[in-house]
Coordinates of C-alpha atoms and ligand atoms in Angstrom, one line a residue:
M1 CA 105.2 96.8 67.1
S2 CA 108.7 96.2 68.1
F3 CA 112.2 97.5 67.4
P4 CA 113.3 99.1 65.1
I5 CA 109.8 100.5 64.4
T6 CA 109.3 101.2 68.0
R7 CA 112.0 103.2 69.7
M8 CA 111.1 104.2 73.3
R9 CA 113.9 106.7 73.4
R10 CA 112.3 109.0 70.8
L11 CA 110.0 110.6 73.5
R12 CA 112.9 111.0 76.0
K13 CA 115.0 113.2 73.8
T14 CA 114.3 116.7 75.1
E15 CA 113.1 118.1 78.4
T16 CA 110.0 119.5 76.7
L17 CA 109.1 116.1 75.2
R18 CA 109.7 114.5 78.6
R19 CA 107.4 117.0 80.2
M20 CA 104.7 116.4 77.5
V21 CA 104.5 112.7 78.2
R22 CA 105.0 112.8 82.0
E23 CA 102.3 110.7 83.7
T24 CA 102.7 111.9 87.3
V25 CA 103.1 115.5 88.3
L26 CA 103.6 116.6 91.9
S27 CA 101.7 119.6 93.0
V28 CA 101.8 121.7 96.1
D29 CA 98.1 120.9 96.5
D30 CA 99.1 117.3 97.3
F31 CA 100.9 118.2 100.5
I32 CA 100.0 118.1 104.2
F33 CA 102.7 119.5 106.4
P34 CA 103.1 117.9 109.9
L35 CA 103.9 120.3 112.8
F36 CA 104.7 119.8 116.5
V37 CA 103.3 122.3 119.0
Q38 CA 104.1 122.7 122.7
H39 CA 103.4 125.2 125.5
G40 CA 105.4 128.3 126.1
E41 CA 106.3 131.4 124.1
G42 CA 109.0 132.1 121.6
V43 CA 109.9 128.4 121.3
K44 CA 111.3 127.1 118.0
K45 CA 113.4 124.1 118.9
E46 CA 114.9 122.0 116.1
I47 CA 114.3 118.3 116.3
P48 CA 117.8 116.7 116.1
S49 CA 116.8 113.7 114.0
M50 CA 114.5 115.9 111.7
P51 CA 116.6 118.8 110.5
G52 CA 114.5 121.8 109.5
N53 CA 111.6 120.6 111.7
Y54 CA 110.8 122.2 115.0
R55 CA 108.7 122.1 118.1
F56 CA 106.9 125.4 118.2
S57 CA 105.1 127.3 120.8
V58 CA 101.8 128.6 119.5
D59 CA 103.1 132.1 118.6
E60 CA 105.9 130.6 116.6
L61 CA 103.5 128.0 115.1
V62 CA 101.4 130.9 113.7
K63 CA 104.4 132.4 112.0
E64 CA 105.4 129.0 110.5
C65 CA 101.9 128.5 109.2
R66 CA 101.8 131.9 107.6
E67 CA 104.9 130.8 105.7
V68 CA 103.2 127.5 104.8
V69 CA 100.3 129.3 103.3
K70 CA 102.6 131.6 101.4
L71 CA 104.2 128.5 99.8
G72 CA 100.7 127.4 98.7
I73 CA 100.5 124.3 100.9
P74 CA 96.8 123.8 101.7
A75 CA 97.0 121.9 105.0
V76 CA 98.9 121.1 108.2
I77 CA 98.5 118.3 110.6
L78 CA 99.2 119.1 114.3
F79 CA 100.8 117.0 117.0
G80 CA 100.8 118.3 120.6
I81 CA 103.3 117.9 123.3
P82 CA 101.3 118.5 126.6
A83 CA 102.5 120.2 129.8
H84 CA 101.8 117.0 131.8
K85 CA 101.3 113.4 130.8
D86 CA 99.1 111.2 132.9
E87 CA 97.7 107.7 132.9
L88 CA 94.6 108.6 130.8
G89 CA 96.1 111.4 128.7
S90 CA 93.8 114.0 130.1
E91 CA 95.3 117.0 128.4
G92 CA 94.4 115.4 125.1
I93 CA 90.7 116.1 125.6
A94 CA 91.0 119.4 127.6
D95 CA 89.6 122.6 126.1
D96 CA 92.8 124.3 127.2
G97 CA 95.0 121.5 126.0
I98 CA 97.9 122.4 123.7
I99 CA 96.2 121.3 120.5
Q100 CA 93.0 123.0 121.3
I101 CA 94.8 126.3 122.0
A102 CA 96.9 125.9 118.8
V103 CA 93.9 125.2 116.6
R104 CA 92.0 128.2 118.0
A105 CA 95.0 130.5 117.3
L106 CA 95.5 129.2 113.8
K107 CA 91.8 129.4 112.8
K108 CA 91.8 133.0 114.0
K109 CA 95.2 134.2 112.6
V110 CA 95.7 132.0 109.5
P111 CA 92.1 131.4 108.5
N112 CA 92.7 130.0 105.0
L113 CA 94.9 127.1 106.1
T114 CA 93.2 123.7 106.6
V115 CA 94.0 122.4 110.1
I116 CA 94.0 118.7 110.6
T117 CA 94.4 117.2 114.1
D118 CA 95.9 113.9 115.0
V119 CA 93.5 112.0 117.3
C120 CA 95.5 109.7 119.5
F121 CA 96.7 109.4 123.1
C122 CA 100.3 108.4 122.8
E123 CA 101.6 112.0 123.1
Y124 CA 99.5 112.6 126.2
T125 CA 99.9 109.4 128.3
G126 CA 102.7 108.7 130.7
H127 CA 103.1 105.2 129.4
G128 CA 103.2 106.4 125.8
H129 CA 100.6 104.0 124.5
C130 CA 97.8 105.1 122.2
G131 CA 94.9 104.5 124.6
H132 CA 94.0 103.3 128.0
V133 CA 96.2 100.7 129.4
I134 CA 94.7 97.9 131.4
G135 CA 97.2 95.3 132.6
N136 CA 99.9 95.2 129.9
D137 CA 97.8 96.1 126.9
V138 CA 95.7 98.9 125.5
D139 CA 92.1 98.4 126.2
N140 CA 90.1 98.8 123.0
D141 CA 86.6 99.6 124.1
S142 CA 87.2 102.0 126.9
T143 CA 89.6 104.0 124.7
L144 CA 86.8 104.5 122.1
E145 CA 84.8 106.9 124.2
W146 CA 87.9 109.0 124.9
L147 CA 88.8 109.1 121.3
G148 CA 85.3 110.5 120.6
K149 CA 85.8 113.1 123.3
M150 CA 89.2 114.1 121.8
A151 CA 87.8 114.5 118.3
V152 CA 84.9 116.6 119.7
S153 CA 87.3 118.9 121.6
H154 CA 89.4 119.4 118.5
A155 CA 86.2 120.1 116.5
R156 CA 85.1 122.6 119.1
A157 CA 88.4 124.4 118.9
G158 CA 87.9 124.7 115.1
A159 CA 89.7 121.8 113.5
D160 CA 88.8 121.3 109.8
I161 CA 89.5 117.5 109.7
V162 CA 90.2 115.0 112.4
A163 CA 92.7 112.2 111.8
P164 CA 92.5 109.2 114.2
S165 CA 95.9 107.4 114.3
D166 CA 95.4 105.1 117.3
M167 CA 94.4 101.9 115.4
M168 CA 91.7 100.8 117.9
D169 CA 88.9 98.7 116.4
G170 CA 85.7 100.7 115.9
R171 CA 87.3 104.1 116.4
V172 CA 86.0 105.7 113.2
A173 CA 82.4 104.8 114.1
A174 CA 82.9 106.0 117.6
I175 CA 84.3 109.3 116.5
R176 CA 81.7 109.8 113.7
S177 CA 78.9 109.3 116.2
A178 CA 80.5 111.6 118.8
L179 CA 81.0 114.3 116.2
D180 CA 77.4 113.9 114.9
K181 CA 75.9 114.1 118.4
N182 CA 77.7 117.3 119.1
G183 CA 76.8 119.1 116.0
F184 CA 79.8 118.3 113.8
S185 CA 78.2 116.1 111.2
H186 CA 79.9 118.0 108.5
L187 CA 83.5 117.5 109.8
P188 CA 85.5 115.0 107.7
I189 CA 87.5 112.1 109.1
L190 CA 90.8 111.2 107.6
A191 CA 91.5 107.7 109.1
Y192 CA 95.0 106.3 109.5
A193 CA 93.4 103.1 108.2
A194 CA 96.4 101.0 107.3
K195 CA 99.0 102.0 109.9
F196 CA 101.8 99.6 110.3
A197 CA 103.9 98.9 113.4
S198 CA 106.9 100.5 111.8
A199 CA 110.5 101.2 112.9
F200 CA 110.3 104.2 110.6
Y201 CA 108.5 106.2 113.3
G202 CA 111.7 106.6 115.5
P203 CA 112.4 110.3 114.9
F204 CA 108.7 111.2 115.5
R205 CA 108.7 109.6 118.9
D206 CA 111.7 111.7 119.9
A207 CA 110.0 114.8 118.6
A208 CA 106.7 114.1 120.4
D209 CA 108.2 112.3 123.4
S210 CA 105.8 109.5 122.6
A211 CA 107.9 106.3 122.7
P212 CA 106.0 103.6 124.7
A213 CA 107.5 103.2 128.2
F214 CA 107.0 99.5 128.0
G215 CA 106.3 97.0 125.3
D216 CA 105.6 98.2 121.7
R217 CA 102.6 98.9 119.5
R218 CA 102.3 95.6 117.8
S219 CA 99.1 94.6 119.5
Y220 CA 97.3 97.4 117.8
Q221 CA 99.3 98.6 114.8
M222 CA 99.6 96.3 111.8
D223 CA 102.2 93.7 111.0
P224 CA 104.4 95.0 108.2
A225 CA 104.1 91.7 106.4
N226 CA 100.4 92.0 105.7
G227 CA 98.7 93.3 102.6
D228 CA 95.3 91.7 102.6
E229 CA 94.8 92.8 106.2
A230 CA 95.4 96.4 105.2
I231 CA 92.6 96.1 102.7
R232 CA 90.3 94.8 105.4
E233 CA 91.3 97.7 107.7
V234 CA 90.6 100.3 105.0
E235 CA 87.3 98.7 104.1
L236 CA 86.2 98.7 107.8
D237 CA 87.1 102.4 108.2
I238 CA 85.2 103.4 105.1
L239 CA 82.2 101.4 106.3
E240 CA 82.4 103.2 109.6
G241 CA 82.4 106.6 108.0
A242 CA 85.9 107.6 107.0
D243 CA 85.9 110.2 104.3
M244 CA 89.6 109.8 103.5
V245 CA 91.9 106.9 104.3
M246 CA 95.6 106.8 104.9
V247 CA 98.4 104.3 104.4
K248 CA 101.4 104.8 106.7
P249 CA 104.4 104.7 106.3
A250 CA 104.6 105.4 102.5
L251 CA 107.8 104.3 100.8
P252 CA 108.0 100.8 102.2
Y253 CA 104.3 100.4 101.5
L254 CA 103.8 101.6 97.9
D255 CA 102.1 98.3 97.0
I256 CA 99.5 98.9 99.7
I257 CA 98.8 102.5 98.5
R258 CA 98.3 101.1 95.0
R259 CA 95.9 98.3 96.2
V260 CA 93.9 100.7 98.4
K261 CA 93.5 103.3 95.6
E262 CA 92.5 100.7 93.0
K263 CA 90.0 98.9 95.2
F264 CA 88.2 101.7 97.0
R265 CA 88.7 104.9 94.8
V266 CA 88.3 107.1 97.8
P267 CA 90.7 110.0 98.6
T268 CA 93.8 108.3 99.7
A269 CA 96.6 109.8 101.7
A270 CA 100.1 108.4 102.4
Y271 CA 102.3 109.4 105.3
N272 CA 105.9 109.8 104.3
V273 CA 107.0 109.4 107.9
S274 CA 109.8 110.8 110.1
G275 CA 112.2 107.9 109.4
E276 CA 111.8 108.1 105.7
F277 CA 112.5 111.8 105.9
A278 CA 115.5 111.4 108.3
M279 CA 117.2 108.8 106.0
I280 CA 117.1 111.1 103.0
K281 CA 118.2 114.1 105.0
A282 CA 121.1 112.3 106.6
A283 CA 122.4 110.8 103.4
G284 CA 122.0 114.2 101.8
Q285 CA 123.9 116.0 104.6
K286 CA 126.7 113.5 104.2
G287 CA 126.9 114.2 100.5
W288 CA 126.0 110.5 99.6
I289 CA 122.9 111.4 97.6
D290 CA 121.5 114.4 95.9
E291 CA 118.9 115.3 98.5
E292 CA 116.7 117.4 96.3
R293 CA 116.4 114.9 93.5
V294 CA 115.9 111.9 95.9
M295 CA 113.2 113.9 97.7
L296 CA 111.3 114.7 94.5
E297 CA 111.7 111.1 93.2
A298 CA 110.4 109.7 96.5
L299 CA 107.4 112.0 96.6
T300 CA 106.7 111.3 92.9
S301 CA 106.8 107.6 93.5
I302 CA 104.2 107.9 96.3
K303 CA 101.9 109.8 94.0
R304 CA 102.5 107.4 91.1
A305 CA 101.5 104.5 93.5
G306 CA 98.1 106.2 93.9
A307 CA 98.3 108.7 96.7
D308 CA 96.1 111.8 96.3
L309 CA 97.6 113.4 99.4
I310 CA 101.1 113.1 100.9
L311 CA 101.8 114.0 104.5
T312 CA 105.5 114.9 104.4
Y313 CA 108.1 116.8 106.4
F314 CA 109.5 117.7 102.9
A315 CA 106.4 119.8 102.1
K316 CA 108.1 123.2 102.4
D317 CA 111.3 122.1 100.6
A318 CA 109.3 120.5 97.8
A319 CA 106.9 123.4 97.5
R320 CA 109.8 125.8 97.0
L321 CA 111.0 123.7 94.0
L322 CA 107.7 123.2 92.3
Ligands
PBG401 C1 100.6 108.4 116.7 C2 101.4 108.8 115.5 C3 102.7 108.4 115.2 C4 103.0 109.0 114.0 C5 102.0 109.8 113.7 N1 100.9 109.6 114.6 C6 103.7 107.6 116.0 C7 103.5 106.2 116.4 O1 102.5 105.5 116.0 O2 104.3 105.8 117.2 C8 104.4 108.9 113.4 C9 104.6 109.8 112.2 C10 106.1 109.8 111.8 O3 106.9 109.0 112.1 O4 106.4 110.8 111.1 N2 99.9 109.4 117.3

């Protein structure tokens, strides 16, 4: 049927009609809020390129997470800034490392919040790469054992989900087997499966002090031009035991989110990364765009593309509006 019988505008006439035929509805249940934690006490230091986001000491992190729970957000993902960085990233696997301390505190004081930990070495190594560097590159196989150790130490501290973001080959299998051997066979893995070597991570690297000291991450993170390869990455992670998969970044990769969701039908997360957040914030602060509307439109587009979960620095702002 075509015009004049069909008139698409009939169902756009009023807000109630629009609500009734709306296909995609954002919910606070979709959100995972990323948080940065460091040593110290009473620290709440705003990240200049990420307004409204902070580096917290553990006591302040607990307060922030109480607010997160009050807003109805089900989960946070934690990134740690260690006291000392070294060649191997030792604090990353230490029982008294910053993440391990933070997870124990949160599980005790904010028990009904799901705590996800990022499993990766770039925040803990002096060179800022995601694993062990041999020569001029990250050595895949020797990094795997350490990733397993990190995941187990997070699990021991009480993490609810571990999320490997290093992009080593075989890491999901290595982490799954380390968890199982240590009595954590029930702990889910959220794999950063299709993680691209993106310029949109800039503000995060300032926040976490994790920019690589030499070179870049292109020998382990994916080439932004590749879609089929993203499907292979996701497939491998699922075969190795990933319970949920992630596409990262989100907005420049909506096509990948759609393909992953359609092909695999597993819980799919998308990471609306620091640069995506910073661009909207900055343009909003300048008065060039309506920040609230652009934020909701961007988050809705990520969900419409197929994401079940959205990691976003907008989680609190959006939760207040929903
Ligand atoms: C690596 C990691 C990064 C992000 C999340 N986990 C940075 C990187 O790969 O350089 C970036 C997230 C963001 O930009 O918001 N551990």
